[in-house]
Short mmCIF file of C-alpha atoms and ligand atoms in Angstrom, two decimals:
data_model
loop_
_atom_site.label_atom_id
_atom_site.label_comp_id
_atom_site.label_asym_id
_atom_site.label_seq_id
_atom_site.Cartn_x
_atom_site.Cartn_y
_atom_site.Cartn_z
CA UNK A 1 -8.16 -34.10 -20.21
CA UNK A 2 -5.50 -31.37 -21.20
CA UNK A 3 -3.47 -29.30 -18.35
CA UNK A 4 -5.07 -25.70 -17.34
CA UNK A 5 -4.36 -22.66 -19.70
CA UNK A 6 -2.69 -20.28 -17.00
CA UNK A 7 -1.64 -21.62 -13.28
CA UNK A 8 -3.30 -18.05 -12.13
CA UNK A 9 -6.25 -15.76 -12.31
CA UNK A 10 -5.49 -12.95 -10.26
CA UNK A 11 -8.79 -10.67 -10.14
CA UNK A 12 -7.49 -7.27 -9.42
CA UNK A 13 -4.69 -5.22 -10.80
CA UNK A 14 -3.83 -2.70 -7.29
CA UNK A 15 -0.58 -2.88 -6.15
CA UNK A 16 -1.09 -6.38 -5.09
CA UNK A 17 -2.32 -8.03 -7.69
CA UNK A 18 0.49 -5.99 -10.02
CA UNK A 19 3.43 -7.19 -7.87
CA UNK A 20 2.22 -10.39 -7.67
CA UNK A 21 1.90 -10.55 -10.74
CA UNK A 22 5.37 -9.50 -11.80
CA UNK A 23 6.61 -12.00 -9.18
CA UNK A 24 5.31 -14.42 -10.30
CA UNK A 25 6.28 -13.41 -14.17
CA UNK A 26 9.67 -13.81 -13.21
CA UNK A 27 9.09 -17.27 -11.65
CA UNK A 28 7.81 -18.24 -15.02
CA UNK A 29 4.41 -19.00 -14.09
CA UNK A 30 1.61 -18.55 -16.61
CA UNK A 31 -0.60 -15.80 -15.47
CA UNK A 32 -3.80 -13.62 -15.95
CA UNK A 33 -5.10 -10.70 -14.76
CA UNK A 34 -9.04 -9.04 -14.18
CA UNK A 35 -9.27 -6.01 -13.44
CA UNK A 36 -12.60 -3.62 -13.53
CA UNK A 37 -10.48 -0.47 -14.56
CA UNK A 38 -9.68 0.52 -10.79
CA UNK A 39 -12.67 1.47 -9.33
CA UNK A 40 -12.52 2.23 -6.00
CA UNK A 41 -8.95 1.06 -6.49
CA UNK A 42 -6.73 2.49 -2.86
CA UNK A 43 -3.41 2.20 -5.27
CA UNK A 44 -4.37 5.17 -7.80
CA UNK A 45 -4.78 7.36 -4.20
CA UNK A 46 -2.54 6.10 -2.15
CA UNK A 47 0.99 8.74 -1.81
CA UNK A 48 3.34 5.61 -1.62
CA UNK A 49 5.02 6.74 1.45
CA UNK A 50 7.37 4.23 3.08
CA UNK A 51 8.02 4.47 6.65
CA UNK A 52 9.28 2.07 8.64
CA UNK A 53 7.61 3.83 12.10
CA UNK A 54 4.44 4.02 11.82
CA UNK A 55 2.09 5.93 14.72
CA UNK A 56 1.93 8.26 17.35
CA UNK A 57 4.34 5.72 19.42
CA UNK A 58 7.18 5.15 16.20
CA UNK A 59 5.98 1.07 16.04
CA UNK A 60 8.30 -0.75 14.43
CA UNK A 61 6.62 -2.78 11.52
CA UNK A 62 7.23 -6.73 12.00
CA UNK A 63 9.93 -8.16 9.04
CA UNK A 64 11.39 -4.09 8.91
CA UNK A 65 14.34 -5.59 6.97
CA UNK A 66 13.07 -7.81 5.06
CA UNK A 67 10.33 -5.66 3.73
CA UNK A 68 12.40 -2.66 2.99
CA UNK A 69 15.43 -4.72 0.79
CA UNK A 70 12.43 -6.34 -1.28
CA UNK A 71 11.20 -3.11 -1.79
CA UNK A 72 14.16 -1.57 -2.98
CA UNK A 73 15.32 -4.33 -5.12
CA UNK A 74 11.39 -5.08 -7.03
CA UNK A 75 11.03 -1.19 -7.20
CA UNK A 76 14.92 -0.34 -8.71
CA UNK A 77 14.20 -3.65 -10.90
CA UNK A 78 10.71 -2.34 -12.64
CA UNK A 79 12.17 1.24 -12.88
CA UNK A 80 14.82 -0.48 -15.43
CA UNK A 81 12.69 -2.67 -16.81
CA UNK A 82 9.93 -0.16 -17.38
CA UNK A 83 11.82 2.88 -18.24
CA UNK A 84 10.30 5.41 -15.57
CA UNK A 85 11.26 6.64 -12.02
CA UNK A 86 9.66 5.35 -9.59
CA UNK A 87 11.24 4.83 -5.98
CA UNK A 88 12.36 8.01 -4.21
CA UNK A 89 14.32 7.69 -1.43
CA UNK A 90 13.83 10.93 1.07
CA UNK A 91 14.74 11.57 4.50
CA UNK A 92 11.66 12.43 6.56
CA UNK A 93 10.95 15.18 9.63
CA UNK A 94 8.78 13.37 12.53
CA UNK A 95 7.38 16.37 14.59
CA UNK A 96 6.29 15.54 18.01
CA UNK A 97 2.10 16.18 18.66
CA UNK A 98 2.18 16.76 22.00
CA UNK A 99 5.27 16.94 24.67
CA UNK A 100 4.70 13.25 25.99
CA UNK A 101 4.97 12.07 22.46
CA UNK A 102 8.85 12.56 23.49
CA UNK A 103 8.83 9.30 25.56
CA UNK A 104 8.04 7.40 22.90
CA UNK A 105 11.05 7.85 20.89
CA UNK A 106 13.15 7.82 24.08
CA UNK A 107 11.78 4.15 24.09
CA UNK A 108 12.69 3.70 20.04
CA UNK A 109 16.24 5.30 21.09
CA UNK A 110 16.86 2.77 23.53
CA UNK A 111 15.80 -0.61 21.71
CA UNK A 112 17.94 -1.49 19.11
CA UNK A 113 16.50 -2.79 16.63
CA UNK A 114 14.95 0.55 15.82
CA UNK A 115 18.04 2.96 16.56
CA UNK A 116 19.32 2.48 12.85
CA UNK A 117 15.96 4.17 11.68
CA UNK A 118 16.15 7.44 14.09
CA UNK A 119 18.24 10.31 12.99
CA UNK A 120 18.97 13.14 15.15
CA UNK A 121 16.06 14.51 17.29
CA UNK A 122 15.92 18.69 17.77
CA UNK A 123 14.13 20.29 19.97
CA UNK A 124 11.06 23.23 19.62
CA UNK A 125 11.39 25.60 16.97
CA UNK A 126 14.74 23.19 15.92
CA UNK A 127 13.71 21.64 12.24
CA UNK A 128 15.28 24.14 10.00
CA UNK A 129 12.07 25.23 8.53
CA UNK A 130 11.35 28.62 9.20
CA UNK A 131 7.30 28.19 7.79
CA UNK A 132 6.86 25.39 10.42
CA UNK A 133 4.80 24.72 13.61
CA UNK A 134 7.59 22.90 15.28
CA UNK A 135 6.62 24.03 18.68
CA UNK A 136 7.29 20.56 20.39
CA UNK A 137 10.39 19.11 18.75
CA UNK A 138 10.84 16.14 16.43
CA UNK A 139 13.40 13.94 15.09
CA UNK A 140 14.68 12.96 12.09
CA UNK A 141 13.87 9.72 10.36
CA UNK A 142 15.89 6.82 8.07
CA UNK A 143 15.09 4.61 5.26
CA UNK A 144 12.20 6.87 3.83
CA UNK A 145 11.01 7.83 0.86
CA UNK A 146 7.89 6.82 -1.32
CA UNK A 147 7.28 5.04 -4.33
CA UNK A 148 4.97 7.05 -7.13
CA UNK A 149 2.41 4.29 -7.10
CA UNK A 150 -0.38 5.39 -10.00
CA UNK A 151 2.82 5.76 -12.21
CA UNK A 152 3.97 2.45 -11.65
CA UNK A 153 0.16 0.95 -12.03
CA UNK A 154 -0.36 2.78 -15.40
CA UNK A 155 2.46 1.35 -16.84
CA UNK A 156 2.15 -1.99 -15.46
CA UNK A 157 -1.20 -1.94 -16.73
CA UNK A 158 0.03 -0.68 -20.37
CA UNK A 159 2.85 -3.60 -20.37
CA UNK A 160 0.09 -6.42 -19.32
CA UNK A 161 -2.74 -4.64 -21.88
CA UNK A 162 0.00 -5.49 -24.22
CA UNK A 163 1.13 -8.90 -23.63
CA UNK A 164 -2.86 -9.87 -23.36
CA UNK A 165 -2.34 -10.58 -20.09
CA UNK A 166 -4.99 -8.52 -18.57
CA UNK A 167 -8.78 -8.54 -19.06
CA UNK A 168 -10.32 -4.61 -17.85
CA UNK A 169 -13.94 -6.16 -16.60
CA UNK A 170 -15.58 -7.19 -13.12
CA UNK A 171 -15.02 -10.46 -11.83
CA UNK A 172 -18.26 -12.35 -11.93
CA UNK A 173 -18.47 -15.13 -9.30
CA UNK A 174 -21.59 -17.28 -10.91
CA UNK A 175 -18.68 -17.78 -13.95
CA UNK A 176 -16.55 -19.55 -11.84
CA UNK A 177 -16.52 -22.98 -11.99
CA UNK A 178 -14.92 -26.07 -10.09
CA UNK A 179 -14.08 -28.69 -12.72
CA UNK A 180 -11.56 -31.95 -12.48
CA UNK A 181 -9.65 -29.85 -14.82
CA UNK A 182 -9.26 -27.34 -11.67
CA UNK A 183 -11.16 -23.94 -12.11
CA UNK A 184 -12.96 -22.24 -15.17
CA UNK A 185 -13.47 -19.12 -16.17
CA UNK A 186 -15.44 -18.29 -18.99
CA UNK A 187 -13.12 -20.24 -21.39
CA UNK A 188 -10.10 -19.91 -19.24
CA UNK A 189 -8.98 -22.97 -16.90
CA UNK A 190 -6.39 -22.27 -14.55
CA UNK A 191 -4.97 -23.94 -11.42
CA UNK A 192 -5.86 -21.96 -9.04
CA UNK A 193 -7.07 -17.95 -8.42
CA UNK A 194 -5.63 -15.30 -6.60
CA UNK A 195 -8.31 -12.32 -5.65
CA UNK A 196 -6.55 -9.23 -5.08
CA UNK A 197 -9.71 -6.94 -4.37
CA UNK A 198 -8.88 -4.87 -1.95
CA UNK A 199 -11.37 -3.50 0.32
CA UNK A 200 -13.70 -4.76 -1.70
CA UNK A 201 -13.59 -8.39 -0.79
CA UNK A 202 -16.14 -7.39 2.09
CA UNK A 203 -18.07 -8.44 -1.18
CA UNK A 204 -15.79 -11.75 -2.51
CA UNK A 205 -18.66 -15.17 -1.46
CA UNK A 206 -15.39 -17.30 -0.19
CA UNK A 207 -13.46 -14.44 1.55
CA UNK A 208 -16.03 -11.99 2.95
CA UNK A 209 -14.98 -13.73 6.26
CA UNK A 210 -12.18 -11.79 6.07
CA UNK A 211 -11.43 -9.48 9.15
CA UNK A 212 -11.37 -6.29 6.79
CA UNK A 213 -11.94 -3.01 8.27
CA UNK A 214 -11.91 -0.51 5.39
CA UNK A 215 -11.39 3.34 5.75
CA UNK A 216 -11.46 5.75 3.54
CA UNK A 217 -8.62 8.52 2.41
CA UNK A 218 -8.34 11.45 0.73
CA UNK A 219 -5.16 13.45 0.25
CA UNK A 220 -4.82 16.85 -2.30
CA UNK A 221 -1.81 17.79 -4.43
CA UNK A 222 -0.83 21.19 -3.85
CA UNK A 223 1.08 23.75 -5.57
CA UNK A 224 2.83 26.69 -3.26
CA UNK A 225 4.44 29.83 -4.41
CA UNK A 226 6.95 29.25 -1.21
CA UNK A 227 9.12 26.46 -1.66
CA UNK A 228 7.46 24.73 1.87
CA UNK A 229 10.48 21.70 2.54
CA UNK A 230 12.50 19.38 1.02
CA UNK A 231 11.77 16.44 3.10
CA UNK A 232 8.51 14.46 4.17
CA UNK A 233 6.82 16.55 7.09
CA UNK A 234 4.93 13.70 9.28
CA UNK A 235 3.37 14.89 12.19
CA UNK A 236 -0.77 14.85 12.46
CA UNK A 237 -0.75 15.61 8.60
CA UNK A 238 1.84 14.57 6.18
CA UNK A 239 3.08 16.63 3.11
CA UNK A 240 5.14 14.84 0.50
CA UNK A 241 7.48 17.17 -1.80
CA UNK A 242 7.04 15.71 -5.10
CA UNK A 243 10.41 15.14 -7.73
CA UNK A 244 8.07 16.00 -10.22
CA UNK A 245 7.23 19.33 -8.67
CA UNK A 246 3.81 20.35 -5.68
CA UNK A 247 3.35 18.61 -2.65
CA UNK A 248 0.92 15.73 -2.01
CA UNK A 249 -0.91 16.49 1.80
CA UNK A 250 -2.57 14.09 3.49
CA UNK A 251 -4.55 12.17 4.84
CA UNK A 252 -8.10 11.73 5.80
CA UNK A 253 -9.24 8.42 7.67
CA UNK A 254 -13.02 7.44 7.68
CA UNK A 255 -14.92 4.37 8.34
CA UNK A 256 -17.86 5.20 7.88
CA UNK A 257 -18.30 6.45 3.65
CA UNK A 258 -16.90 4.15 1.98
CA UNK A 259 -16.81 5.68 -1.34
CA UNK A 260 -14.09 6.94 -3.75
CA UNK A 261 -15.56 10.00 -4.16
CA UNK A 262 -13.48 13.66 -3.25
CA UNK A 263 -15.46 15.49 -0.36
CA UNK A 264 -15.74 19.26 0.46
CA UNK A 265 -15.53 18.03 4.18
CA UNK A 266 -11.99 16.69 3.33
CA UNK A 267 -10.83 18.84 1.57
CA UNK A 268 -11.64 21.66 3.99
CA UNK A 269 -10.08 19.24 6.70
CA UNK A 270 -7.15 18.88 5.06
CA UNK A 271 -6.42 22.70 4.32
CA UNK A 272 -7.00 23.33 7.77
CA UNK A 273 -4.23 20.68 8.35
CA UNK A 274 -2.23 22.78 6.21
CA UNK A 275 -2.79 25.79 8.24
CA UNK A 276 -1.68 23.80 11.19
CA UNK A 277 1.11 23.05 9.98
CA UNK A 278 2.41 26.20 8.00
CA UNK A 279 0.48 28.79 10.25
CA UNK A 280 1.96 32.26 8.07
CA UNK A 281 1.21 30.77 4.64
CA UNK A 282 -1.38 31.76 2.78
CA UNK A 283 -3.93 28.37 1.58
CA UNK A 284 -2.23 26.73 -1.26
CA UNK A 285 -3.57 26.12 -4.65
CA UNK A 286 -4.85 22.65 -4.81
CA UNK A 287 -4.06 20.61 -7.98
CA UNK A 288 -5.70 17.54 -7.30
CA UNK A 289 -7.72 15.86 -4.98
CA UNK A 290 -8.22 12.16 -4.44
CA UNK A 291 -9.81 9.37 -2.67
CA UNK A 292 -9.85 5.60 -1.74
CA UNK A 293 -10.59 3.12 0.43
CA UNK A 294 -7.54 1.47 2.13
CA UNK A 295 -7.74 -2.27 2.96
CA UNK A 296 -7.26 -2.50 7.07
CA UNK A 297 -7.35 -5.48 8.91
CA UNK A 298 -8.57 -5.71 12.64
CA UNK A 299 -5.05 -6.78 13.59
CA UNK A 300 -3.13 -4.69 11.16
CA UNK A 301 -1.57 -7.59 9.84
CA UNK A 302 -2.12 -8.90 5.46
CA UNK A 303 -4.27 -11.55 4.85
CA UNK A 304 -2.32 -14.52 2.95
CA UNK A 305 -3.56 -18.11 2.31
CA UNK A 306 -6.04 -20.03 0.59
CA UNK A 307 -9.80 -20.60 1.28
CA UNK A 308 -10.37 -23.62 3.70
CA UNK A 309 -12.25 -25.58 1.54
CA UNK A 310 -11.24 -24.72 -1.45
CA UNK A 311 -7.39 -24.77 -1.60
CA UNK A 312 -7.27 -23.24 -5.00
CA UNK A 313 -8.83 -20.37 -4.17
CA UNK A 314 -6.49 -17.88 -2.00
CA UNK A 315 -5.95 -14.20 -1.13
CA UNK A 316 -3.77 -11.77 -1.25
CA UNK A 317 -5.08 -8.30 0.43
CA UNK A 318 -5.12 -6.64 3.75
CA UNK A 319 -1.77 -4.29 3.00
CA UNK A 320 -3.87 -1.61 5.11
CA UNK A 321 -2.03 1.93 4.65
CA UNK A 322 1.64 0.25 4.09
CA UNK A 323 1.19 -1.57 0.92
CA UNK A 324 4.29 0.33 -0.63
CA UNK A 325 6.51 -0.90 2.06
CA UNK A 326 4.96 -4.45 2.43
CA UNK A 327 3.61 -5.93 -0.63
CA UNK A 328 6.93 -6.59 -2.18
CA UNK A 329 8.35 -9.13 0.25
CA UNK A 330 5.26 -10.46 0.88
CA UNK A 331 4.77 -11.12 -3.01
CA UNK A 332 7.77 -13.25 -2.14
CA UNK A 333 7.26 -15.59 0.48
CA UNK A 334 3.63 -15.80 -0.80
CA UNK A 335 5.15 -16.80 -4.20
CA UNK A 336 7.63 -19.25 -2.21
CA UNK A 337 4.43 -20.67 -0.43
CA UNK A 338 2.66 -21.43 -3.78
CA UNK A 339 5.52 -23.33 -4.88
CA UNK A 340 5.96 -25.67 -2.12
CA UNK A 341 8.68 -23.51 -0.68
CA UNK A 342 8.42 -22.72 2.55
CA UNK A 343 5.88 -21.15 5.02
CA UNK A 344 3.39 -17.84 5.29
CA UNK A 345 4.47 -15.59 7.85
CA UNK A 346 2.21 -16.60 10.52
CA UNK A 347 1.36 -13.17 11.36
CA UNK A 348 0.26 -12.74 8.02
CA UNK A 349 -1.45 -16.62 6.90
CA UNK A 350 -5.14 -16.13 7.06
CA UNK A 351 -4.66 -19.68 8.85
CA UNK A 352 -4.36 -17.36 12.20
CA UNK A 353 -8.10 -16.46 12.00
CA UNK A 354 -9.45 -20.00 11.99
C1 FAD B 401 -5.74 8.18 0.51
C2 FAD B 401 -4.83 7.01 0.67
C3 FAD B 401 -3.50 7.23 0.96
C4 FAD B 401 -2.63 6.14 1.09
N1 FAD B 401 -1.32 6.41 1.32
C5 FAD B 401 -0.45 5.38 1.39
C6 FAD B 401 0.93 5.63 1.60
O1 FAD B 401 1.37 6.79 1.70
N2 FAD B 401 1.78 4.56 1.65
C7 FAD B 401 1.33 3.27 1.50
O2 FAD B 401 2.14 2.33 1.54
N3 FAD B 401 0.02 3.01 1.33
C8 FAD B 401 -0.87 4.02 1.29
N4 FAD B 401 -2.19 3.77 1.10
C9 FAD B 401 -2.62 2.35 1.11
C10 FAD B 401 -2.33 1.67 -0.20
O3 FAD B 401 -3.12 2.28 -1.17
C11 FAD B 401 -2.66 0.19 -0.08
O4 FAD B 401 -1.84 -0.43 0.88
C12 FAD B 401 -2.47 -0.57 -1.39
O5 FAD B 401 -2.55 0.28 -2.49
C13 FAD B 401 -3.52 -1.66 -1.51
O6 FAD B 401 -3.44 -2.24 -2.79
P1 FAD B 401 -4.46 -3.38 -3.22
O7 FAD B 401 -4.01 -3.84 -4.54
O8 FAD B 401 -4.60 -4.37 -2.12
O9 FAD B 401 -5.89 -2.67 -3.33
P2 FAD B 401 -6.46 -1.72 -4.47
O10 FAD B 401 -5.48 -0.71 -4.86
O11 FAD B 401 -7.78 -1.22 -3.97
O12 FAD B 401 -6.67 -2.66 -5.72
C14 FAD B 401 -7.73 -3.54 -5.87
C15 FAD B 401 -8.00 -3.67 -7.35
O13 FAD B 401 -8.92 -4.74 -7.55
C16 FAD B 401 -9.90 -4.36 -8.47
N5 FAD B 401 -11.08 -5.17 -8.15
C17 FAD B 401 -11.63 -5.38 -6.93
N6 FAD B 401 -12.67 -6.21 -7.01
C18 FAD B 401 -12.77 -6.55 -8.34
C19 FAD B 401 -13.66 -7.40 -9.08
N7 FAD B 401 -14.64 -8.07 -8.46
N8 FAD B 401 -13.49 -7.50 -10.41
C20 FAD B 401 -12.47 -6.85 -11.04
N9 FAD B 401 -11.61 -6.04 -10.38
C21 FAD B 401 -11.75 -5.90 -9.06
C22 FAD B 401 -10.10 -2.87 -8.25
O14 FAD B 401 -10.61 -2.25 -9.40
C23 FAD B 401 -8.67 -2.42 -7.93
O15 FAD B 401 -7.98 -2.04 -9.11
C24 FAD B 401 -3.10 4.81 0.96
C25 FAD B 401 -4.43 4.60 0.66
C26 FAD B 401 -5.30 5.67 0.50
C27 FAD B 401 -6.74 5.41 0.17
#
């Protein structure tokens, strides 16, 4: 009986499945990829913002430091290695809601382990930007930026097309098999498999157990005669000025349609949001419009581990809205885990549910 083609099968090619991929790549490992040419995929949506405060009360996200040095280093590491920029660093303008929203950065001021990602706070009318509804103050935020996430995709999925590394069909459950030789696929045996789905493992027969609680986004690319700011605006709406030119404005949230598919409603939402925000601008041009379905969790928290019966079946998913930010490391100590090398964050093992 002869050893297993590939160790993994990882069924989808998101950001997930891409940077586990590489990870794993550089670790050696024998890998394939499946991947149904993105549909419904949230990666070819998502803006790729990175903030390390995330809500109306500034939360600190749990392994901050961690998460942001993996990021930097995987994302500086495939921009040489792939030729193409891809992680922008950019300082970001948090505008206070509502007065009260004030307390909660007075909070974030005063704990330090989230001082060294507040800049200075200014108060109403105070942001510099002329255009804007700054009416209740803000602050300034550290350690921003976004990563240009379809770009990086595209040309992951180019550099994989070419090393026949990836197979562009669905994943068909029925062809699985469990064998002494571990798992087949079609003619492919491999060790063990990876599904990287998504929100779409609602659907997977071994994971649909999973805590998921998808909701959709849509954001629009604008254009804008006015130069509108030179930082990320995040207050109820976001706008993102992009290196390559237009501004990315976002986002919707829905749990109910659970679709890919551009609305009117959005869209209409969104400009509105725009108004908001830049009340003596005329409605920008919009450029593009997309849509996906972000994979949430009921706890906010990834899903990492492998199926309780079936040990060489595991999951890598639940990266929510943050995926830029928190895939990277995670990649990492998932990739240690696999190895024999240490533990899942327990925060983040699936092991938590049971
Ligand atoms: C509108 C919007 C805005 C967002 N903005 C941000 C942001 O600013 N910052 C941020 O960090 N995150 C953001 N996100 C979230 C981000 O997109 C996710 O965290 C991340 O992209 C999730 O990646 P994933 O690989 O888990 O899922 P996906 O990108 O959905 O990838 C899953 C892949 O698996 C494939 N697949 C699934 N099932 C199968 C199957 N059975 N067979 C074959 N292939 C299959 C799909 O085709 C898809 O390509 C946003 C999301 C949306 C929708």
């Amino acid at each position: 009986m002869g050893a297993p083609d590939i160790d993994y099968l990882i069924i989808g090619q998101g950001l997930a499945g891409s940077l586990l991929a590489w990870t794993l790549l550089q670790r050696r490992q024998r890998i394939h990829l499946i991947d149904d040419h993105h549909s419904g995929s949230a990666s070819l949506a998502a803006a790729g913002l990175v903030n390390p405060l995330g809500g109306m009360r500034f939360n600190r996200l749990p392994h901050l430091e961690e998460c942001l040095a993996a990021a930097g280093e995987d994302y500086r590491a495939l921009e040489q290695v792939l030729g193409i920029p891809l992680w922008h660093p950019l300082g970001m303008v948090r505008l206070f809601r509502e007065p009260g929203q004030r307390r909660f950065w007075e909070r974030r001021r005063d704990d330090p382990a989230c001082a060294p990602y507040l800049g200075a706070p200014f108060p109403p009318g105070g942001s510099g930007y002329a255009q804007l509804d700054d009416r209740h103050g803000g602050f300034r935020q550290r350690h921003t930026g976004y990563l240009a996430v379809s770009r990086l995709l595209r040309a992951l999925r180019d550099r994989f097309r070419a090393q026949d590394l990836l197979s562009e069909s669905a994943f068909v459950p029925d062809a699985l098999h469990f064998t002494p030789r571990g798992l087949r696929y079609g003619e492919r045996h491999c060790r063990r498999l990876v599904f990287c789905e998504g929100h779409r493992a609602t659907r997977n027969p071994w994971f649909d157990w999973l805590p998921l609680q998808p909701a959709k986004g849509e954001i629009l690319t604008l254009g804008s005669e006015t130069p509108l700011a030179d930082e990320i605006i995040n207050a109820r709406h976001w706008l993102l000025p992009l290196a390559e030119g237009g501004y990315r404005f976002g986002a919707t949230n829905d749990h109910q349609r659970l679709d890919s598919q551009p609305t009117t409603e959005a869209r209409q939402a969104l400009l509105a949001g725009f108004q908001a925000l830049f009340p003596h601008l005329p409605t920008p041009a919009v450029t593009d419009h997309r849509a996906g379905v972000r994979p949430n969790t009921s706890d906010r928290r990834p899903l990492l581990g492998a199926h309780p019966q079936h040990p060489e079946l595991l999951v890598f998913n639940g990266f929510g809205g943050r995926g830029s930010l928190t895939i990277p490391w995670h990649a990492r100590v998932f990739a240690n885990w696999l190895d024999g090398r240490g533990e899942l964050p327990a925060d983040a093992d699936i092991a938590r549910l049971s």
